[in-house]
Tab-separated table of C-alpha atoms in Angstrom:
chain	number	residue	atom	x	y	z
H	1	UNK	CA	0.501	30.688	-3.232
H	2	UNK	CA	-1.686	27.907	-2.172
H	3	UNK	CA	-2.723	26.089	0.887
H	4	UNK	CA	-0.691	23.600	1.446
H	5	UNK	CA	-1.894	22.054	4.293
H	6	UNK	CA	-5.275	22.068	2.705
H	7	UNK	CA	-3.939	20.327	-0.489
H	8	UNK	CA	-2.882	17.409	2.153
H	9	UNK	CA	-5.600	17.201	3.491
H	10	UNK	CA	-7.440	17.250	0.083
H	11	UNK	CA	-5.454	13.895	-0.936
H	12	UNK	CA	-5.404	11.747	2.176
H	13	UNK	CA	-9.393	11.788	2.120
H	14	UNK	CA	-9.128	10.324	-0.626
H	15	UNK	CA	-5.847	8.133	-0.523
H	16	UNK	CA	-5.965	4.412	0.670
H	17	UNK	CA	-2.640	4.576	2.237
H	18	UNK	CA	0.000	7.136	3.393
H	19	UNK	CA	3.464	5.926	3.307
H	20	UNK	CA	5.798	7.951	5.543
H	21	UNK	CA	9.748	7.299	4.862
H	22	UNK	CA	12.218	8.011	7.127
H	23	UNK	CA	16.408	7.285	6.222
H	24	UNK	CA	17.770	5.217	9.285
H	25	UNK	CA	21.049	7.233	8.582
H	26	UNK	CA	19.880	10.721	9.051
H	27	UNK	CA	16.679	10.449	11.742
H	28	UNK	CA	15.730	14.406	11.912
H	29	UNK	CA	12.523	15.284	11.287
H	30	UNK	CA	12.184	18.677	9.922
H	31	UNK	CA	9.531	21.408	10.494
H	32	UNK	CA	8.279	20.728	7.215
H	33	UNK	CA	8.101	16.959	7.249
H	34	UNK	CA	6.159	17.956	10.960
H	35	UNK	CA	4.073	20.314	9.298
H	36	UNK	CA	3.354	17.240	6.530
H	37	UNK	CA	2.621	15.100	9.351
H	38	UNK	CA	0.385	16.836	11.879
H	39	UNK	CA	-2.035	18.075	8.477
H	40	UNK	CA	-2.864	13.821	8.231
H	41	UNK	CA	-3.764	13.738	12.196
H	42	UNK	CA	-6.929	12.928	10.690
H	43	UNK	CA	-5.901	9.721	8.896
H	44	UNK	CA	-4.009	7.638	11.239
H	45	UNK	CA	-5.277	5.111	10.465
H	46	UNK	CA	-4.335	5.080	6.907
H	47	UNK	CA	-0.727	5.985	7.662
H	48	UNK	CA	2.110	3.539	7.880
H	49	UNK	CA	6.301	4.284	7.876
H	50	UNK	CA	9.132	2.966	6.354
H	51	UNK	CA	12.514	2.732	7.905
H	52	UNK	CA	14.544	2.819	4.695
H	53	UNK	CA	17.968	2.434	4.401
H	54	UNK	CA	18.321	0.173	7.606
H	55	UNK	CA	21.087	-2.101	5.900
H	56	UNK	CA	23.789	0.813	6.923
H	57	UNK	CA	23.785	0.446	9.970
H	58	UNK	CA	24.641	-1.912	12.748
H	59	UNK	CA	21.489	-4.298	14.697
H	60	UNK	CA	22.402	-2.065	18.070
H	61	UNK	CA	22.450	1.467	16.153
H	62	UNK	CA	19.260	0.235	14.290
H	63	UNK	CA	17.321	-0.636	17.136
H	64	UNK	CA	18.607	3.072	18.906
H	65	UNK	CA	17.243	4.469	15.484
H	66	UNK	CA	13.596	2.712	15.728
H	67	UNK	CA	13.374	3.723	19.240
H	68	UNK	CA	13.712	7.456	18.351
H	69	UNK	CA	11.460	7.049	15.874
H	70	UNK	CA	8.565	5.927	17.547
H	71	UNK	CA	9.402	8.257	20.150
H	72	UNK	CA	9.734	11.139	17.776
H	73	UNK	CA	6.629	9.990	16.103
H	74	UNK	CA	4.259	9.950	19.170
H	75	UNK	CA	5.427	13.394	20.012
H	76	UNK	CA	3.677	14.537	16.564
H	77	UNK	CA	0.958	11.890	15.633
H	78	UNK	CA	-0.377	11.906	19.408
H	79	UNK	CA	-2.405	8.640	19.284
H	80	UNK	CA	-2.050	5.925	21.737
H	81	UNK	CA	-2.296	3.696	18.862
H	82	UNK	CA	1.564	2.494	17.629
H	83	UNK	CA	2.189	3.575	14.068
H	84	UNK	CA	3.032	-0.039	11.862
H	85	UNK	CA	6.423	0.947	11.174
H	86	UNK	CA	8.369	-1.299	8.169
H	87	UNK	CA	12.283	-1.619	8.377
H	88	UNK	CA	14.238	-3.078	5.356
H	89	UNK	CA	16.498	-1.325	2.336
H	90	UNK	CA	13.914	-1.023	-0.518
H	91	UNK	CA	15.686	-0.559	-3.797
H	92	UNK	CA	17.377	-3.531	-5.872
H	93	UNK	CA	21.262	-3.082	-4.945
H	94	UNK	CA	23.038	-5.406	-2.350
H	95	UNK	CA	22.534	-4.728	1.082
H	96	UNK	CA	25.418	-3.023	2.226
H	97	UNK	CA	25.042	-4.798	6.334
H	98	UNK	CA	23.688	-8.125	5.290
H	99	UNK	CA	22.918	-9.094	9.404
H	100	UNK	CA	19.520	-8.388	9.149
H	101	UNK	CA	18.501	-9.772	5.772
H	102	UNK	CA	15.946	-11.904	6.785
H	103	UNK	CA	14.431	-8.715	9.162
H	104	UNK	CA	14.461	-6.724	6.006
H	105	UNK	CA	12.508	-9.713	3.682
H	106	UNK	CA	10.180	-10.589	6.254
H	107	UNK	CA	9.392	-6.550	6.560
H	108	UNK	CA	9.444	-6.051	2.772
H	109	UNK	CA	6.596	-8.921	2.207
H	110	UNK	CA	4.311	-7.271	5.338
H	111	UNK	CA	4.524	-3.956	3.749
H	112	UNK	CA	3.819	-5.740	0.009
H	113	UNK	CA	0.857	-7.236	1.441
H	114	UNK	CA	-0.773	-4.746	3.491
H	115	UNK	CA	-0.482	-2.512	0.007
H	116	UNK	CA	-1.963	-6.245	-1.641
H	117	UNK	CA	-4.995	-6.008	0.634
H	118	UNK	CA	-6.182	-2.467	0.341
H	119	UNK	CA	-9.208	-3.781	-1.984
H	120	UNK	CA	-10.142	-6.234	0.814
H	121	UNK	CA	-10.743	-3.014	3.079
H	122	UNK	CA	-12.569	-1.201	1.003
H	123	UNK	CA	-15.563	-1.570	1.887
H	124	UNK	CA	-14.839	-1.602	5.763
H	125	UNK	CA	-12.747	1.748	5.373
H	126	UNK	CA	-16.052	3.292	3.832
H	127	UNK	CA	-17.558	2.433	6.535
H	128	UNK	CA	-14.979	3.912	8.804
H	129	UNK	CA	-15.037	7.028	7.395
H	130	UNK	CA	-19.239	7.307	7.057
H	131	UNK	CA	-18.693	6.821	11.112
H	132	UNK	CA	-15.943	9.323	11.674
H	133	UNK	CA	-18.339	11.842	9.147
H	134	UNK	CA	-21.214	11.248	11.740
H	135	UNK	CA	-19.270	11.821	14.153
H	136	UNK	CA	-17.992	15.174	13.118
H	137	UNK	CA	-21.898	16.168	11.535
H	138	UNK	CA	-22.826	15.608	15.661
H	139	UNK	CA	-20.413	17.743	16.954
H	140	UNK	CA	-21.174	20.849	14.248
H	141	UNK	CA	-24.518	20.617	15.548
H	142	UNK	CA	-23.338	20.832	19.212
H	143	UNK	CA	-20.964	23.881	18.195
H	144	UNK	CA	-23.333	25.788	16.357
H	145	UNK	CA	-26.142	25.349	18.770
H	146	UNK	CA	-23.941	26.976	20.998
H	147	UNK	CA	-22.886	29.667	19.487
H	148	UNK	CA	-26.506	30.444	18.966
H	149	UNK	CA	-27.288	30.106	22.440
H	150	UNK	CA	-24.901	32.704	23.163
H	151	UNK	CA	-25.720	35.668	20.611
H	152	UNK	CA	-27.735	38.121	21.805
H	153	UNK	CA	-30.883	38.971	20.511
H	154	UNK	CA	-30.804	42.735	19.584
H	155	UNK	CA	-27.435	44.780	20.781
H	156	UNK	CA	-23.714	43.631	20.486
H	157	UNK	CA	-24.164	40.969	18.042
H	158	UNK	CA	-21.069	41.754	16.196
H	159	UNK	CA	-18.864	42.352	19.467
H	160	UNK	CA	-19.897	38.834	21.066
H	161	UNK	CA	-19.816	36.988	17.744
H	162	UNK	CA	-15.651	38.023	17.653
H	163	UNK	CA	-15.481	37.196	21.266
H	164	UNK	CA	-17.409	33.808	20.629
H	165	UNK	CA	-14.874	32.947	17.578
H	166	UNK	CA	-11.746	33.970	20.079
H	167	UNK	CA	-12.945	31.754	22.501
H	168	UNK	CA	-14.362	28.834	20.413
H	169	UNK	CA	-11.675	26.285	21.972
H	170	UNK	CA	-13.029	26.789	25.811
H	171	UNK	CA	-16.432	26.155	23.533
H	172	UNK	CA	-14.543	23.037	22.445
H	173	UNK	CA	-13.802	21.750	26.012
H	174	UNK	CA	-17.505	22.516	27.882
H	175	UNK	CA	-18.598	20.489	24.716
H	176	UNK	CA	-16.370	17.719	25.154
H	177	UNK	CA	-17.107	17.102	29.103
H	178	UNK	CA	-21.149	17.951	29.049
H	179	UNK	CA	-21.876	15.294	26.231
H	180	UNK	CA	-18.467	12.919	26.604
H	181	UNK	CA	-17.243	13.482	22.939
H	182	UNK	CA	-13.258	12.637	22.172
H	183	UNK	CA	-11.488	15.727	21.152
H	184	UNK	CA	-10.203	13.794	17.772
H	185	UNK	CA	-14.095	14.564	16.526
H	186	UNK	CA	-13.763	17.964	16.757
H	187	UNK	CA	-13.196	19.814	13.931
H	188	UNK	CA	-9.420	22.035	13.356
H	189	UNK	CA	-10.034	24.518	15.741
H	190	UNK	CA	-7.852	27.406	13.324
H	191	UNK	CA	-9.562	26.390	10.681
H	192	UNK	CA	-13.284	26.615	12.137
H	193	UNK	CA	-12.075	30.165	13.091
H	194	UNK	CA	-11.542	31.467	10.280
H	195	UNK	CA	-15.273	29.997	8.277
H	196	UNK	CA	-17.221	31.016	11.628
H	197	UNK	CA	-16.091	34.828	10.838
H	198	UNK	CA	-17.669	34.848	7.745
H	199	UNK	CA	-20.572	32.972	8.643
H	200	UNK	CA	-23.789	34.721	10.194
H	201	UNK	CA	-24.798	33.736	13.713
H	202	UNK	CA	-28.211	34.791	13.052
H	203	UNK	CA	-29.075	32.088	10.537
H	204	UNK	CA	-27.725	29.023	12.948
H	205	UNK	CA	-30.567	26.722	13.663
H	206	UNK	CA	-31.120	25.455	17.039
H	207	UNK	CA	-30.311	21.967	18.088
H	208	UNK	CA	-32.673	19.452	17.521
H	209	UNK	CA	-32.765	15.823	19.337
H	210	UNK	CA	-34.694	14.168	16.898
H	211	UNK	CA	-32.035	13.804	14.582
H	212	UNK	CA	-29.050	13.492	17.171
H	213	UNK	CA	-31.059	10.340	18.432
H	214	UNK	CA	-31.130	9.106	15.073
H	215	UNK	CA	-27.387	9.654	14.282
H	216	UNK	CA	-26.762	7.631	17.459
H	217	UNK	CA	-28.898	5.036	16.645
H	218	UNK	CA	-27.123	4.839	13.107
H	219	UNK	CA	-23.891	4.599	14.838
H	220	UNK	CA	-25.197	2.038	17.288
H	221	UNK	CA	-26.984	-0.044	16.127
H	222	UNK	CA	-27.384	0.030	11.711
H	223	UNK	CA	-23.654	0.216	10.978
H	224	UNK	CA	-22.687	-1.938	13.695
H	225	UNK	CA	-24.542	-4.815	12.261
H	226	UNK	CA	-23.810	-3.564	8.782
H	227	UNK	CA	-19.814	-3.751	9.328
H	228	UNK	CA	-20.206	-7.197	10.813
H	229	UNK	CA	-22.305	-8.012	7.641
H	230	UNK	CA	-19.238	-6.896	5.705
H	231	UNK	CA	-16.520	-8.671	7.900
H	232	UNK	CA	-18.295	-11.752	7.531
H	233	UNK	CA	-19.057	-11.754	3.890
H	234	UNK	CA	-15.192	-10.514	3.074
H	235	UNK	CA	-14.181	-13.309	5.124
H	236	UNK	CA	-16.298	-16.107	3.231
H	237	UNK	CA	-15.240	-14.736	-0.158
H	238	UNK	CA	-13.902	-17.234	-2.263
H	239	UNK	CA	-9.963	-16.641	-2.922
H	240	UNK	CA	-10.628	-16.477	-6.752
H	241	UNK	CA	-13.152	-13.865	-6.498
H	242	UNK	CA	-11.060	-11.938	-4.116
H	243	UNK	CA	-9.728	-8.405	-5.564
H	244	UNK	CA	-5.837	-7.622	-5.093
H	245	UNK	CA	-4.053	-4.650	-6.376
H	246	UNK	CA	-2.678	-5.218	-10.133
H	247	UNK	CA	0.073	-3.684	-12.404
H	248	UNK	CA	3.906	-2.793	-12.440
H	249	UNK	CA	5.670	-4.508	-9.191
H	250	UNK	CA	2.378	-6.072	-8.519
H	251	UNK	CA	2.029	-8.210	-11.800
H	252	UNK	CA	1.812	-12.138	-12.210
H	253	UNK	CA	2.232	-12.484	-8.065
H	254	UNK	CA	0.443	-12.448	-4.930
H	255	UNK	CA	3.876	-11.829	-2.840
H	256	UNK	CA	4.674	-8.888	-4.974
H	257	UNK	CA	8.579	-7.511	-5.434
H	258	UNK	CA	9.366	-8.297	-2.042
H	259	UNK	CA	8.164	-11.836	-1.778
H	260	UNK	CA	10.519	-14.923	-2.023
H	261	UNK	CA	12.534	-15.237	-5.275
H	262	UNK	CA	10.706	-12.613	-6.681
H	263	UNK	CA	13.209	-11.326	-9.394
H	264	UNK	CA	15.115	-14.324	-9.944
H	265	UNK	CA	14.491	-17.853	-11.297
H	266	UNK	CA	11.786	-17.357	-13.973
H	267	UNK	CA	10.760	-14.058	-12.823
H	268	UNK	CA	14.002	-12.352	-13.867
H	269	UNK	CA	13.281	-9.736	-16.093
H	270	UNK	CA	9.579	-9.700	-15.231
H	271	UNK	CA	9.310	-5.452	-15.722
H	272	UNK	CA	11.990	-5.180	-18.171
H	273	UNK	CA	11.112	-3.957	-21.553
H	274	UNK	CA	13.386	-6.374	-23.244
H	275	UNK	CA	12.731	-9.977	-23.427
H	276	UNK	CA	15.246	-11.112	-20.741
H	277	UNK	CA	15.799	-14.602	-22.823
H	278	UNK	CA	17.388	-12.256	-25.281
H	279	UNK	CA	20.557	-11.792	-24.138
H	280	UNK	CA	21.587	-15.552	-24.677
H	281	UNK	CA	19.954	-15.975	-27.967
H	282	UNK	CA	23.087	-15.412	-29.996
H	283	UNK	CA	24.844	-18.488	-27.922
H	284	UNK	CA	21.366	-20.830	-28.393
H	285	UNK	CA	21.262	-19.870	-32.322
H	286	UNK	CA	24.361	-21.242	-32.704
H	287	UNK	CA	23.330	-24.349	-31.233
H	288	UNK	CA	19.801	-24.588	-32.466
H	289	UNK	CA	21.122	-24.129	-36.584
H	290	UNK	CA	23.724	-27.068	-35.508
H	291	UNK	CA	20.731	-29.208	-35.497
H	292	UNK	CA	20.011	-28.211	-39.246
H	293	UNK	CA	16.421	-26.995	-39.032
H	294	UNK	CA	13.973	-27.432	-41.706
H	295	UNK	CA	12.054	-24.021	-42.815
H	296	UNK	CA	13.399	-22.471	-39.758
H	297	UNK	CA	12.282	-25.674	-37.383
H	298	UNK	CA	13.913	-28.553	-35.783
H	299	UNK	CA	12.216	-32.025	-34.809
H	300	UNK	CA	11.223	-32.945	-31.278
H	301	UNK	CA	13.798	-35.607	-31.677
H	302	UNK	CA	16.803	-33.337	-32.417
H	303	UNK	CA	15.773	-31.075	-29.626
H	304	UNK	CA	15.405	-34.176	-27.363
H	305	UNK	CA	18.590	-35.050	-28.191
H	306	UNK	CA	20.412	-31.674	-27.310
H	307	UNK	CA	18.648	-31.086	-24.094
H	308	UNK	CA	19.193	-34.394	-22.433
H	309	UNK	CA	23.084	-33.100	-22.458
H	310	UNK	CA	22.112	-30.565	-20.058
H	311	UNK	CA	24.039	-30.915	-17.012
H	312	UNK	CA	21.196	-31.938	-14.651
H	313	UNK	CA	21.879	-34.225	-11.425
H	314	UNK	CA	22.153	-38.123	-12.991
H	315	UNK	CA	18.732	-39.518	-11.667
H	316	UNK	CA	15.706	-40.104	-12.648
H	317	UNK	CA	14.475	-36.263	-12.529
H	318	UNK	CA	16.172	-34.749	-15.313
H	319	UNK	CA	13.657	-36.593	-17.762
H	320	UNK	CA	10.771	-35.256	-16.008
H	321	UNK	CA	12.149	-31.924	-15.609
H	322	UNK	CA	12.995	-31.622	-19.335
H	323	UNK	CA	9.611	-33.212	-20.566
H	324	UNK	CA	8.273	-30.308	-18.143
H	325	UNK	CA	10.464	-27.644	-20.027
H	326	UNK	CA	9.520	-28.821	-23.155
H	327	UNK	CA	5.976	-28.625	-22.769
H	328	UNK	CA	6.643	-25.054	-21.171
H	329	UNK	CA	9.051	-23.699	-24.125
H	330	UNK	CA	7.213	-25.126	-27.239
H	331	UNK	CA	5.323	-23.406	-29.421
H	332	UNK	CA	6.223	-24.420	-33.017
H	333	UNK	CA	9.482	-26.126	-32.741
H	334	UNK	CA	11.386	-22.507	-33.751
H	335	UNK	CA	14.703	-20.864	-32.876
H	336	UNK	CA	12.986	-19.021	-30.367
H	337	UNK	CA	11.343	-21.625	-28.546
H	338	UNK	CA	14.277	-23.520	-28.405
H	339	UNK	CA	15.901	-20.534	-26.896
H	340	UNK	CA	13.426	-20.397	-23.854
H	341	UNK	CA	14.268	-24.254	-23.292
H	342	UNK	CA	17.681	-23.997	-23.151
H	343	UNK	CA	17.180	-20.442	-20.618
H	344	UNK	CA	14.448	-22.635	-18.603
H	345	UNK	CA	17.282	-25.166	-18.202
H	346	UNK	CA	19.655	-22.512	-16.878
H	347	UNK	CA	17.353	-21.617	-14.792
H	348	UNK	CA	16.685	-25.011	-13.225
H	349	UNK	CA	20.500	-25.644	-12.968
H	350	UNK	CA	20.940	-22.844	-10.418
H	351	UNK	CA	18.645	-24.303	-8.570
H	352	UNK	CA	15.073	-22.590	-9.232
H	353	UNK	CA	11.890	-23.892	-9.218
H	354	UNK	CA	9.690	-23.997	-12.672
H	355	UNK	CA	6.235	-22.971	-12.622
H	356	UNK	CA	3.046	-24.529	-13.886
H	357	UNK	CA	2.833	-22.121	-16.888
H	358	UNK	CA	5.259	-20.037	-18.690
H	359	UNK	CA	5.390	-16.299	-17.139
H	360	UNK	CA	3.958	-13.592	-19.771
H	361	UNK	CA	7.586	-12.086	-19.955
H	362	UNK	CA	9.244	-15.664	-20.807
H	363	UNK	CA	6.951	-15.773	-23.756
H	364	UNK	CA	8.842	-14.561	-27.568
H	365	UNK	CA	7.437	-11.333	-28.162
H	366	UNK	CA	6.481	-13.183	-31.581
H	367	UNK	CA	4.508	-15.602	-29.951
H	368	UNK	CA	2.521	-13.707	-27.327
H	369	UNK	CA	-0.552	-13.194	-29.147
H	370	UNK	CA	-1.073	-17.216	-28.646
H	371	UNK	CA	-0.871	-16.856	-24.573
């Protein structure tokens, strides 16, 4: 029992950005998802689609499915603009059709960083939408002066105001051609039916220039030069100053879940709950209380000792990379530093890269109040 059209409309005023998915296996779109689709006509510009589930399917049957799409999409979105569409298989299983892999990564970090870059556009998109609210404040004042034109003065008022609603989209068109105005700016022509019959023609006011001329010379001229202000100060901010989004998928990097080695290496384990290091503590205990600690702690020269048998290349790195490691893991000497060693050193063995500073999630939950 509830508008739900309206309620759309309601959020994506509001929203940043409207994700659209669409499952590469099964391309129909249904009257509903339509229905979803044609209530954010409005917001094109915030809108962007995902091709999911492109890894089960062929390279010729995907591109057959992205051409449909796009096709299928400009029937309903009607903008000569082309919708950013994102291919790729977002979720953290194996792709089943592994052809495309690189497609799907280099998709998966666009879409990560358009998301990434919403705060940059903040300011500009406020901008945007105190244009597009001009625009739409110009046009009421065309429609209504109109409609007040066209109301008699003493007989038939109620008669011509019905006939005026019925007809308010030929209203829409003489509007559009005398003053040049894109039909996008007008408002939902159902929808302004339905609040004109309840309104009173009587009370309209007539159209007045002096404040049409100013809202043109706002749109002309002040936020013209005020969105190149913007661009230009955005553009000169200092990369330390600049705001990205933060939390969940989005913590401790700038590529997010889709960037390169995100989820492996050091970052393994980055949203678990559990402390990934963990699950190999049993094995490093036994190892560590071989070393017969002293009130729970072992001597840099014991550890030493242990880690240079790690089976790193034979040259001259492995010194440097376990001095780095060292530095990384050690707190106070304890079982559970030398645990995140000897899992920094199985991490370097496969072949990843260590980091300047030891990730949040590497950190003992014990120790964390000293990072």
């Amino acid at each position: 029992g509830y508008d739900f059209e309206a309620v759309l409309e309601w959020f994506a005023e509001r929203v940043d950005r409207i994700i659209l998915f669409f499952d590469a296996r099964e391309l129909d779109i249904s009257d509903e998802f339509s229905v979803v689709i044609k209530a954010l006509k409005n917001h094109k510009d915030k809108i962007r689609v995902v091709l999911n589930k492109a890894d089960q399917i062929g390279t010729q049957q995907l591109m057959r499915v992205y051409g449909a799409l796009m096709w299928s999409l400009g029937k309903i979105i009607n903008t000569p603009e082309v919708v950013r569409v994102y291919i790729g298989s977002f979720w953290s299983q194996p792709l089943h059709i592994a052809t495309n892999q690189k497609l799907f990564e280099a998709e998966e970090e666009d879409l990560f960083k358009d998301i990434q870059s919403l705060p940059l556009n903040a300011a500009l998109w406020k901008l945007n939408n105190l244009i597009k609210r001009a625009h739409l404040a110009k046009v009421h004042a065309y429609i209504i002066s109109s409609l007040k034109k066209e109301m008699p003065n003493v007989f038939g008022k109620a008669s011509k105001k019905k006939e005026l609603v019925n007809n308010l989209g030929e209203i829409y068109l003489k509007i559009e051609r005398e003053h040049q105005i894109s039909p996008g700016d007008f408002p939902n022509l159902c929808k302004m039916k339905g609040q004109l019959l309840a309104q009173d023609f009587r009370k309209f006011q007539p159209l007045k220039q002096q404040l049409l001329d100013a809202v043109d010379t706002l749109l002309a001229n002040d936020l013209a030069q005020l969105m190149v202000r913007v661009e230009l100060e955005e553009s000169q901010m200092p990369v330390k100053v600049v705001k990205m989004v933060k939390g969940w998928s989005f913590y401790g990097t700038r590529n997010g879940p889709f960037g390169h080695s995100y989820g492996e290496g050091t970052s393994v384990g980055i949203n678990n709950a559990e402390w990934v290091v963990s699950r190999d503590k049993p094995t490093y205990d036994e190892i560590f209380y071989a070393l017969l600690p002293v009130n729970g702690k072992i001597t840099g020269a014991s550890a030493k000792k242990e880690m240079v048998k790690s089976k790193l290349p034979n040259t001259s790195w492995p010194k440097i990379f376990l001095c780095k490691i060292w530095k990384l893991a050690n707190v106070d000497k304890d079982d559970e530093e030398f645990t995140v060693a000897d899992h920094l050193i199985k991490v370097k063995l496969v072949g990843h890269k260590l980091l300047a500073e030891l990730p949040v999630h590497l950190v003992p939950p014990s120790k964390r109040r000293h990072k």
